[in-house]
Tab-separated table of C-alpha atoms in Angstrom:
chain	number	residue	atom	x	y	z
A	1	MET	CA	23.337	28.854	15.238
A	2	ALA	CA	20.343	27.651	13.215
A	3	ILE	CA	20.015	24.000	12.129
A	4	ILE	CA	18.759	23.121	8.705
A	5	ARG	CA	17.475	19.638	8.061
A	6	GLU	CA	18.159	18.068	4.696
A	7	ILE	CA	16.059	15.281	3.224
A	8	ASN	CA	18.099	12.425	1.685
A	9	VAL	CA	16.180	9.797	-0.296
A	10	LYS	CA	17.905	6.517	-0.549
A	11	TYR	CA	16.828	3.605	-2.888
A	12	GLN	CA	17.338	0.125	-1.704
A	13	PHE	CA	16.953	-2.666	-4.259
A	14	LYS	CA	15.497	-6.007	-3.422
A	15	GLU	CA	15.249	-8.938	-5.842
A	16	THR	CA	11.970	-10.597	-6.119
A	17	GLN	CA	10.871	-13.907	-7.565
A	18	CYS	CA	7.566	-12.480	-8.689
A	19	ALA	CA	7.358	-11.701	-12.463
A	20	LEU	CA	4.499	-9.372	-11.842
A	21	ALA	CA	6.814	-6.871	-10.226
A	22	GLU	CA	7.854	-5.770	-13.728
A	23	GLN	CA	4.358	-5.944	-15.222
A	24	ALA	CA	1.360	-3.707	-14.985
A	25	ILE	CA	-0.764	-4.349	-11.980
A	26	THR	CA	-4.191	-4.362	-13.558
A	27	ARG	CA	-6.302	-6.652	-11.166
A	28	PRO	CA	-6.609	-7.111	-7.370
A	29	GLU	CA	-5.317	-10.668	-8.065
A	30	ASP	CA	-2.068	-9.300	-9.358
A	31	THR	CA	-1.635	-7.251	-6.154
A	32	ALA	CA	-2.445	-10.290	-4.000
A	33	GLN	CA	0.055	-12.406	-5.872
A	34	VAL	CA	2.823	-9.908	-5.556
A	35	PHE	CA	2.243	-9.435	-1.778
A	36	ASP	CA	1.221	-13.045	-1.008
A	37	TYR	CA	4.205	-13.321	1.392
A	38	LEU	CA	2.372	-11.089	3.848
A	39	LYS	CA	-0.015	-13.946	4.598
A	40	HIS	CA	2.766	-15.416	6.863
A	41	GLU	CA	3.483	-12.291	8.857
A	42	THR	CA	2.513	-12.358	12.537
A	43	LYS	CA	2.079	-8.574	12.755
A	44	GLU	CA	0.102	-6.271	10.664
A	45	MET	CA	2.207	-4.631	7.973
A	46	PHE	CA	1.027	-1.678	5.849
A	47	ILE	CA	2.719	-1.308	2.421
A	48	VAL	CA	2.360	1.164	-0.347
A	49	ALA	CA	3.153	0.212	-3.884
A	50	ASN	CA	3.990	3.342	-5.790
A	51	LEU	CA	3.087	2.920	-9.503
A	52	THR	CA	4.189	4.486	-12.703
A	53	ASN	CA	1.828	5.767	-15.391
A	54	GLN	CA	1.870	2.289	-16.855
A	55	HIS	CA	0.812	0.880	-13.443
A	56	THR	CA	4.058	-0.939	-12.968
A	57	ILE	CA	5.568	-0.992	-9.529
A	58	ASN	CA	8.316	1.760	-9.186
A	59	CYS	CA	8.924	1.135	-5.576
A	60	VAL	CA	7.408	-0.480	-2.454
A	61	GLU	CA	7.518	0.996	1.004
A	62	VAL	CA	6.653	-0.663	4.353
A	63	VAL	CA	4.990	2.389	5.880
A	64	ALA	CA	4.226	0.752	9.233
A	65	THR	CA	4.337	-2.432	11.193
A	66	GLY	CA	1.876	-2.844	13.997
A	67	SER	CA	0.817	-5.617	16.358
A	68	VAL	CA	-1.151	-8.672	15.850
A	69	ASN	CA	-4.371	-6.770	15.564
A	70	GLY	CA	-3.744	-3.204	14.792
A	71	ILE	CA	-1.594	-0.541	13.252
A	72	SER	CA	-1.156	3.187	13.627
A	73	MET	CA	-0.252	5.665	10.943
A	74	ARG	CA	-1.285	8.914	9.251
A	75	PRO	CA	-2.244	9.490	5.566
A	76	VAL	CA	0.859	11.687	5.158
A	77	GLU	CA	3.074	8.701	5.842
A	78	VAL	CA	1.207	6.627	3.357
A	79	LEU	CA	1.509	9.197	0.589
A	80	ARG	CA	4.954	10.641	1.383
A	81	THR	CA	6.995	8.447	-1.016
A	82	ALA	CA	4.457	9.025	-3.960
A	83	VAL	CA	4.808	12.802	-3.444
A	84	ILE	CA	8.726	12.638	-3.150
A	85	LEU	CA	9.064	10.476	-6.257
A	86	ASN	CA	6.215	12.150	-8.127
A	87	MET	CA	4.312	8.848	-8.646
A	88	PRO	CA	0.800	9.254	-10.157
A	89	SER	CA	-0.804	6.298	-8.380
A	90	VAL	CA	-0.478	3.949	-5.500
A	91	ILE	CA	-2.028	0.703	-4.271
A	92	LEU	CA	-2.384	0.208	-0.562
A	93	VAL	CA	-1.760	-3.247	0.853
A	94	HIS	CA	-1.860	-4.667	4.394
A	95	ASN	CA	-2.244	-8.095	5.975
A	96	HIS	CA	-4.514	-9.427	8.724
A	97	PRO	CA	-2.506	-11.856	10.799
A	98	SER	CA	-5.761	-13.560	11.904
A	99	GLY	CA	-6.003	-14.868	8.286
A	100	ASP	CA	-9.451	-13.270	7.766
A	101	PRO	CA	-9.123	-10.419	5.141
A	102	THR	CA	-12.524	-8.951	5.938
A	103	PRO	CA	-11.973	-5.187	6.228
A	104	SER	CA	-12.599	-3.602	9.618
A	105	THR	CA	-14.451	-0.290	10.182
A	106	SER	CA	-11.021	1.204	10.782
A	107	ASP	CA	-9.665	-0.173	7.488
A	108	ILE	CA	-12.604	1.466	5.661
A	109	GLN	CA	-12.360	4.766	7.420
A	110	PHE	CA	-8.615	5.100	7.017
A	111	THR	CA	-8.867	4.198	3.302
A	112	ARG	CA	-11.502	6.897	2.857
A	113	LYS	CA	-9.128	9.422	4.579
A	114	VAL	CA	-6.137	8.388	2.369
A	115	ILE	CA	-8.157	8.661	-0.788
A	116	GLU	CA	-9.338	12.190	0.128
A	117	CYS	CA	-5.805	13.289	0.856
A	118	ALA	CA	-4.536	11.754	-2.305
A	119	LYS	CA	-7.093	13.539	-4.427
A	120	VAL	CA	-5.830	16.887	-3.129
A	121	LEU	CA	-2.282	15.792	-4.256
A	122	ASP	CA	-3.486	14.424	-7.620
A	123	ILE	CA	-2.472	10.902	-6.657
A	124	ASN	CA	-4.800	8.089	-7.688
A	125	VAL	CA	-5.375	5.397	-5.112
A	126	LEU	CA	-6.167	2.370	-7.351
A	127	ASP	CA	-7.014	-0.139	-4.599
A	128	HIS	CA	-6.552	-1.237	-0.989
A	129	VAL	CA	-5.908	-4.973	-0.944
A	130	ILE	CA	-6.072	-6.881	2.473
A	131	ILE	CA	-4.044	-10.125	2.441
A	132	GLY	CA	-5.402	-13.022	4.557
A	133	LEU	CA	-4.093	-16.573	4.879
A	134	ASN	CA	-5.796	-18.193	1.850
A	135	ARG	CA	-7.729	-15.277	0.349
A	136	PHE	CA	-7.618	-11.514	-0.028
A	137	THR	CA	-10.098	-8.623	-0.182
A	138	SER	CA	-10.092	-5.778	-2.625
A	139	LEU	CA	-11.765	-2.594	-1.142
A	140	ARG	CA	-12.142	-1.411	-4.679
A	141	GLU	CA	-14.399	-4.443	-5.317
A	142	THR	CA	-16.175	-4.586	-1.996
A	143	HIS	CA	-16.406	-0.939	-1.172
A	144	SER	CA	-16.323	0.829	-4.633
A	145	ASP	CA	-18.089	3.871	-3.159
A	146	LEU	CA	-14.780	4.864	-1.538
A	147	PHE	CA	-13.129	5.229	-4.954
């Protein structure tokens, strides 16, 4: 007998104290404020904020949790929810537990790969924000050639 797998998408709602969660995310500072809690995480966490046409957050997905100095994932995992929910744009967010949000070579290469894949799917990657202890880095601002 053959087995057929069925995909079941389940929404979980989480209340947040950040008023920006219901407003358009228009600046890297907005993203950093929404995800400021990541500065206290002891492991790298990679999150995708899936945005509506008005650039408000529709949903947030923790795509992967890594170690203190690394994380492993594929672009398909990053873009999966945007495809399933038909979201037009995303913002990538991850933290550096060291506190230094300077992007690594791996961060830049992975961002480039995700952007290339997203273009094929007609999904706009608006930014990749790296959260550090007391500051953040926007790859759109520091590496605009990627976008």
